[in-house]
Amino acid sequence: MAKMPIRNKSKDNPYILGFNENKNVYSVEFVDNKKVMHNIEISVEVYKAFDEFELEDISQIHKYRSHIEHSEIYEESLNARSVHKPISVEEEVESKIIFEELKLAINQLSTIQKRRIKMYYFEDMTLEEIAKIEGTTHQAISKSINKGIEEIKKIMKI
């Protein structure tokens, strides 16, 4: 008897479909609750119904596996892969407090230091660009910014 190809089936469908080419007979093989193997001849219609059930099982198994895979990607893996990781409420509040303290500290600097630090850190300008605008050397700008940072550290008690 020629057995049909082994398919991925649900554990709830523990049968095997077969076809005897010599007798031109379809069959279904299964184990009953007493662990006894049975092989029963079935009609073409019943065989087709079992075959459709198996194909539906395969389809459902694939959908389930696909769903599980997507769930993992979207819930666990996506957070691990994200560029901008989500931050907790505590981290957000702490960040805002530090930012406010930094703004207050910067505002206590001299006008020149404040302007140079804002251009360098917040406007992403180079020391040379700032020096050209202010008509001085990049060393003077660098010293001014470094002194401003030291003042900010003192003010924020870092």
PDB file of C-alpha atoms in Angstrom:
ATOM      1  CA  MET A   1       0.000   0.000   0.000  1.00  0.00           C
ATOM      2  CA  ALA A   2       1.358   3.402  -0.964  1.00  0.00           C
ATOM      3  CA  LYS A   3       1.203   5.889   1.868  1.00  0.00           C
ATOM      4  CA  MET A   4       0.422   9.488   1.175  1.00  0.00           C
ATOM      5  CA  PRO A   5       3.127  12.060   1.842  1.00  0.00           C
ATOM      6  CA  ILE A   6       3.715  12.778   5.513  1.00  0.00           C
ATOM      7  CA  ARG A   7       2.350  16.190   6.317  1.00  0.00           C
ATOM      8  CA  ASN A   8       2.624  18.492   9.260  1.00  0.00           C
ATOM      9  CA  LYS A   9      -0.558  17.677  11.130  1.00  0.00           C
ATOM     10  CA  SER A  10      -2.121  18.800  14.337  1.00  0.00           C
ATOM     11  CA  LYS A  11      -1.701  16.401  17.252  1.00  0.00           C
ATOM     12  CA  ASP A  12      -5.501  16.227  17.285  1.00  0.00           C
ATOM     13  CA  ASN A  13      -5.487  14.443  13.889  1.00  0.00           C
ATOM     14  CA  PRO A  14      -3.461  11.282  14.538  1.00  0.00           C
ATOM     15  CA  TYR A  15      -4.396   9.414  11.355  1.00  0.00           C
ATOM     16  CA  ILE A  16      -2.483   8.483   8.220  1.00  0.00           C
ATOM     17  CA  LEU A  17      -4.101   8.411   4.806  1.00  0.00           C
ATOM     18  CA  GLY A  18      -3.111   5.687   2.354  1.00  0.00           C
ATOM     19  CA  PHE A  19      -3.834   4.374  -1.138  1.00  0.00           C
ATOM     20  CA  ASN A  20      -3.363   0.786  -2.337  1.00  0.00           C
ATOM     21  CA  GLU A  21      -2.439   1.063  -6.015  1.00  0.00           C
ATOM     22  CA  ASN A  22      -2.939  -2.692  -6.664  1.00  0.00           C
ATOM     23  CA  LYS A  23      -6.498  -2.775  -5.280  1.00  0.00           C
ATOM     24  CA  ASN A  24      -7.271   0.888  -6.064  1.00  0.00           C
ATOM     25  CA  VAL A  25      -8.468   1.299  -2.455  1.00  0.00           C
ATOM     26  CA  TYR A  26      -8.150   4.287  -0.152  1.00  0.00           C
ATOM     27  CA  SER A  27      -7.571   3.765   3.557  1.00  0.00           C
ATOM     28  CA  VAL A  28      -7.090   5.561   6.843  1.00  0.00           C
ATOM     29  CA  GLU A  29      -4.808   4.264   9.586  1.00  0.00           C
ATOM     30  CA  PHE A  30      -5.163   5.317  13.212  1.00  0.00           C
ATOM     31  CA  VAL A  31      -4.510   4.198  16.781  1.00  0.00           C
ATOM     32  CA  ASP A  32      -7.500   3.959  19.099  1.00  0.00           C
ATOM     33  CA  ASN A  33      -7.622   4.877  22.784  1.00  0.00           C
ATOM     34  CA  LYS A  34      -6.435   1.355  23.694  1.00  0.00           C
ATOM     35  CA  LYS A  35      -3.316   1.846  21.560  1.00  0.00           C
ATOM     36  CA  VAL A  36      -4.536  -0.619  18.905  1.00  0.00           C
ATOM     37  CA  MET A  37      -3.667   0.204  15.260  1.00  0.00           C
ATOM     38  CA  HIS A  38      -6.599   0.111  12.817  1.00  0.00           C
ATOM     39  CA  ASN A  39      -6.522   0.268   9.018  1.00  0.00           C
ATOM     40  CA  ILE A  40      -9.922   0.902   7.469  1.00  0.00           C
ATOM     41  CA  GLU A  41     -10.864   1.097   3.802  1.00  0.00           C
ATOM     42  CA  ILE A  42     -12.696   4.304   2.948  1.00  0.00           C
ATOM     43  CA  SER A  43     -14.473   5.728  -0.065  1.00  0.00           C
ATOM     44  CA  VAL A  44     -12.962   8.364  -2.327  1.00  0.00           C
ATOM     45  CA  GLU A  45     -15.300  10.983  -0.865  1.00  0.00           C
ATOM     46  CA  VAL A  46     -14.220  10.229   2.710  1.00  0.00           C
ATOM     47  CA  TYR A  47     -10.569  10.186   1.599  1.00  0.00           C
ATOM     48  CA  LYS A  48     -11.008  13.628  -0.020  1.00  0.00           C
ATOM     49  CA  ALA A  49     -12.671  14.943   3.153  1.00  0.00           C
ATOM     50  CA  PHE A  50      -9.762  13.696   5.305  1.00  0.00           C
ATOM     51  CA  ASP A  51      -7.315  15.136   2.776  1.00  0.00           C
ATOM     52  CA  GLU A  52      -9.041  18.539   2.965  1.00  0.00           C
ATOM     53  CA  PHE A  53      -8.909  18.391   6.782  1.00  0.00           C
ATOM     54  CA  GLU A  54      -5.178  17.724   6.629  1.00  0.00           C
ATOM     55  CA  LEU A  55      -4.627  20.623   4.225  1.00  0.00           C
ATOM     56  CA  GLU A  56      -6.690  22.908   6.482  1.00  0.00           C
ATOM     57  CA  ASP A  57      -4.602  21.741   9.464  1.00  0.00           C
ATOM     58  CA  ILE A  58      -1.427  22.608   7.588  1.00  0.00           C
ATOM     59  CA  SER A  59      -2.830  26.034   6.734  1.00  0.00           C
ATOM     60  CA  GLN A  60      -3.797  26.675  10.369  1.00  0.00           C
ATOM     61  CA  ILE A  61      -0.400  25.491  11.626  1.00  0.00           C
ATOM     62  CA  HIS A  62       1.355  27.891   9.236  1.00  0.00           C
ATOM     63  CA  LYS A  63      -0.909  30.776  10.275  1.00  0.00           C
ATOM     64  CA  TYR A  64      -0.272  30.021  13.943  1.00  0.00           C
ATOM     65  CA  ARG A  65       3.500  29.826  13.483  1.00  0.00           C
ATOM     66  CA  SER A  66       3.464  33.019  11.441  1.00  0.00           C
ATOM     67  CA  HIS A  67       1.420  34.777  14.139  1.00  0.00           C
ATOM     68  CA  ILE A  68       3.788  33.625  16.893  1.00  0.00           C
ATOM     69  CA  GLU A  69       6.786  34.794  14.858  1.00  0.00           C
ATOM     70  CA  HIS A  70       5.239  38.204  14.234  1.00  0.00           C
ATOM     71  CA  SER A  71       4.244  38.541  17.879  1.00  0.00           C
ATOM     72  CA  GLU A  72       7.818  37.918  18.928  1.00  0.00           C
ATOM     73  CA  ILE A  73       9.132  40.384  16.382  1.00  0.00           C
ATOM     74  CA  TYR A  74       6.697  43.117  17.272  1.00  0.00           C
ATOM     75  CA  GLU A  75       6.759  42.720  21.041  1.00  0.00           C
ATOM     76  CA  GLU A  76      10.179  41.496  22.085  1.00  0.00           C
ATOM     77  CA  SER A  77      12.577  41.736  19.186  1.00  0.00           C
ATOM     78  CA  LEU A  78      11.361  45.073  17.933  1.00  0.00           C
ATOM     79  CA  ASN A  79      12.198  46.784  21.225  1.00  0.00           C
ATOM     80  CA  ALA A  80      15.629  45.179  21.195  1.00  0.00           C
ATOM     81  CA  ARG A  81      16.205  46.279  17.592  1.00  0.00           C
ATOM     82  CA  SER A  82      14.837  49.788  17.913  1.00  0.00           C
ATOM     83  CA  VAL A  83      17.127  52.742  17.464  1.00  0.00           C
ATOM     84  CA  HIS A  84      15.172  54.916  19.865  1.00  0.00           C
ATOM     85  CA  LYS A  85      14.586  52.649  22.814  1.00  0.00           C
ATOM     86  CA  PRO A  86      11.544  53.463  24.923  1.00  0.00           C
ATOM     87  CA  ILE A  87      12.420  55.166  28.181  1.00  0.00           C
ATOM     88  CA  SER A  88      10.608  54.880  31.464  1.00  0.00           C
ATOM     89  CA  VAL A  89       8.604  57.698  33.025  1.00  0.00           C
ATOM     90  CA  GLU A  90      11.249  58.039  35.743  1.00  0.00           C
ATOM     91  CA  GLU A  91      14.013  58.439  33.160  1.00  0.00           C
ATOM     92  CA  GLU A  92      11.943  60.990  31.250  1.00  0.00           C
ATOM     93  CA  VAL A  93      11.291  63.059  34.392  1.00  0.00           C
ATOM     94  CA  GLU A  94      14.931  62.868  35.463  1.00  0.00           C
ATOM     95  CA  SER A  95      16.041  63.932  31.995  1.00  0.00           C
ATOM     96  CA  LYS A  96      13.696  66.941  32.041  1.00  0.00           C
ATOM     97  CA  ILE A  97      14.889  68.005  35.491  1.00  0.00           C
ATOM     98  CA  ILE A  98      18.540  67.813  34.433  1.00  0.00           C
ATOM     99  CA  PHE A  99      17.745  69.707  31.237  1.00  0.00           C
ATOM    100  CA  GLU A 100      16.040  72.495  33.206  1.00  0.00           C
ATOM    101  CA  GLU A 101      18.985  72.699  35.621  1.00  0.00           C
ATOM    102  CA  LEU A 102      21.343  72.878  32.644  1.00  0.00           C
ATOM    103  CA  LYS A 103      19.338  75.721  31.088  1.00  0.00           C
ATOM    104  CA  LEU A 104      19.435  77.642  34.358  1.00  0.00           C
ATOM    105  CA  ALA A 105      23.194  77.057  34.666  1.00  0.00           C
ATOM    106  CA  ILE A 106      23.840  78.218  31.098  1.00  0.00           C
ATOM    107  CA  ASN A 107      21.798  81.353  31.703  1.00  0.00           C
ATOM    108  CA  GLN A 108      24.120  82.240  34.627  1.00  0.00           C
ATOM    109  CA  LEU A 109      27.174  82.325  32.334  1.00  0.00           C
ATOM    110  CA  SER A 110      28.554  85.477  30.760  1.00  0.00           C
ATOM    111  CA  THR A 111      26.906  86.547  27.517  1.00  0.00           C
ATOM    112  CA  ILE A 112      29.977  85.543  25.473  1.00  0.00           C
ATOM    113  CA  GLN A 113      30.274  82.047  27.049  1.00  0.00           C
ATOM    114  CA  LYS A 114      26.526  81.473  26.758  1.00  0.00           C
ATOM    115  CA  ARG A 115      26.540  82.427  23.062  1.00  0.00           C
ATOM    116  CA  ARG A 116      29.592  80.278  22.268  1.00  0.00           C
ATOM    117  CA  ILE A 117      28.275  77.216  24.123  1.00  0.00           C
ATOM    118  CA  LYS A 118      24.903  77.496  22.367  1.00  0.00           C
ATOM    119  CA  MET A 119      26.588  77.759  18.954  1.00  0.00           C
ATOM    120  CA  TYR A 120      28.922  74.847  19.665  1.00  0.00           C
ATOM    121  CA  TYR A 121      26.573  72.395  21.373  1.00  0.00           C
ATOM    122  CA  PHE A 122      23.104  73.344  20.188  1.00  0.00           C
ATOM    123  CA  GLU A 123      23.756  74.663  16.685  1.00  0.00           C
ATOM    124  CA  ASP A 124      26.522  72.103  15.917  1.00  0.00           C
ATOM    125  CA  MET A 125      29.005  74.709  14.770  1.00  0.00           C
ATOM    126  CA  THR A 126      32.747  74.003  14.771  1.00  0.00           C
ATOM    127  CA  LEU A 127      35.256  76.037  16.777  1.00  0.00           C
ATOM    128  CA  GLU A 128      36.581  77.485  13.515  1.00  0.00           C
ATOM    129  CA  GLU A 129      33.099  78.588  12.383  1.00  0.00           C
ATOM    130  CA  ILE A 130      32.448  80.310  15.717  1.00  0.00           C
ATOM    131  CA  ALA A 131      35.918  81.940  15.658  1.00  0.00           C
ATOM    132  CA  LYS A 132      35.261  83.282  12.148  1.00  0.00           C
ATOM    133  CA  ILE A 133      31.890  84.760  13.195  1.00  0.00           C
ATOM    134  CA  GLU A 134      33.368  86.349  16.336  1.00  0.00           C
ATOM    135  CA  GLY A 135      36.626  87.446  14.688  1.00  0.00           C
ATOM    136  CA  THR A 136      38.955  85.522  17.027  1.00  0.00           C
ATOM    137  CA  THR A 137      40.967  82.299  17.088  1.00  0.00           C
ATOM    138  CA  HIS A 138      39.542  78.813  17.616  1.00  0.00           C
ATOM    139  CA  GLN A 139      41.835  78.475  20.681  1.00  0.00           C
ATOM    140  CA  ALA A 140      40.109  81.450  22.310  1.00  0.00           C
ATOM    141  CA  ILE A 141      36.704  79.919  21.546  1.00  0.00           C
ATOM    142  CA  SER A 142      37.835  76.549  22.938  1.00  0.00           C
ATOM    143  CA  LYS A 143      39.113  78.134  26.191  1.00  0.00           C
ATOM    144  CA  SER A 144      35.933  80.148  26.586  1.00  0.00           C
ATOM    145  CA  ILE A 145      33.720  77.072  26.086  1.00  0.00           C
ATOM    146  CA  ASN A 146      35.839  74.972  28.482  1.00  0.00           C
ATOM    147  CA  LYS A 147      35.666  77.669  31.168  1.00  0.00           C
ATOM    148  CA  GLY A 148      31.902  77.862  30.625  1.00  0.00           C
ATOM    149  CA  ILE A 149      31.592  74.104  31.091  1.00  0.00           C
ATOM    150  CA  GLU A 150      33.594  74.325  34.323  1.00  0.00           C
ATOM    151  CA  GLU A 151      31.221  77.044  35.551  1.00  0.00           C
ATOM    152  CA  ILE A 152      28.206  74.904  34.641  1.00  0.00           C
ATOM    153  CA  LYS A 153      29.685  71.981  36.615  1.00  0.00           C
ATOM    154  CA  LYS A 154      30.162  74.231  39.640  1.00  0.00           C
ATOM    155  CA  ILE A 155      26.621  75.593  39.393  1.00  0.00           C
ATOM    156  CA  MET A 156      25.098  72.101  38.965  1.00  0.00           C
ATOM    157  CA  LYS A 157      27.461  70.643  41.597  1.00  0.00           C
ATOM    158  CA  ILE A 158      28.692  67.881  39.354  1.00  0.00           C
TER     159      ILE A 158
END
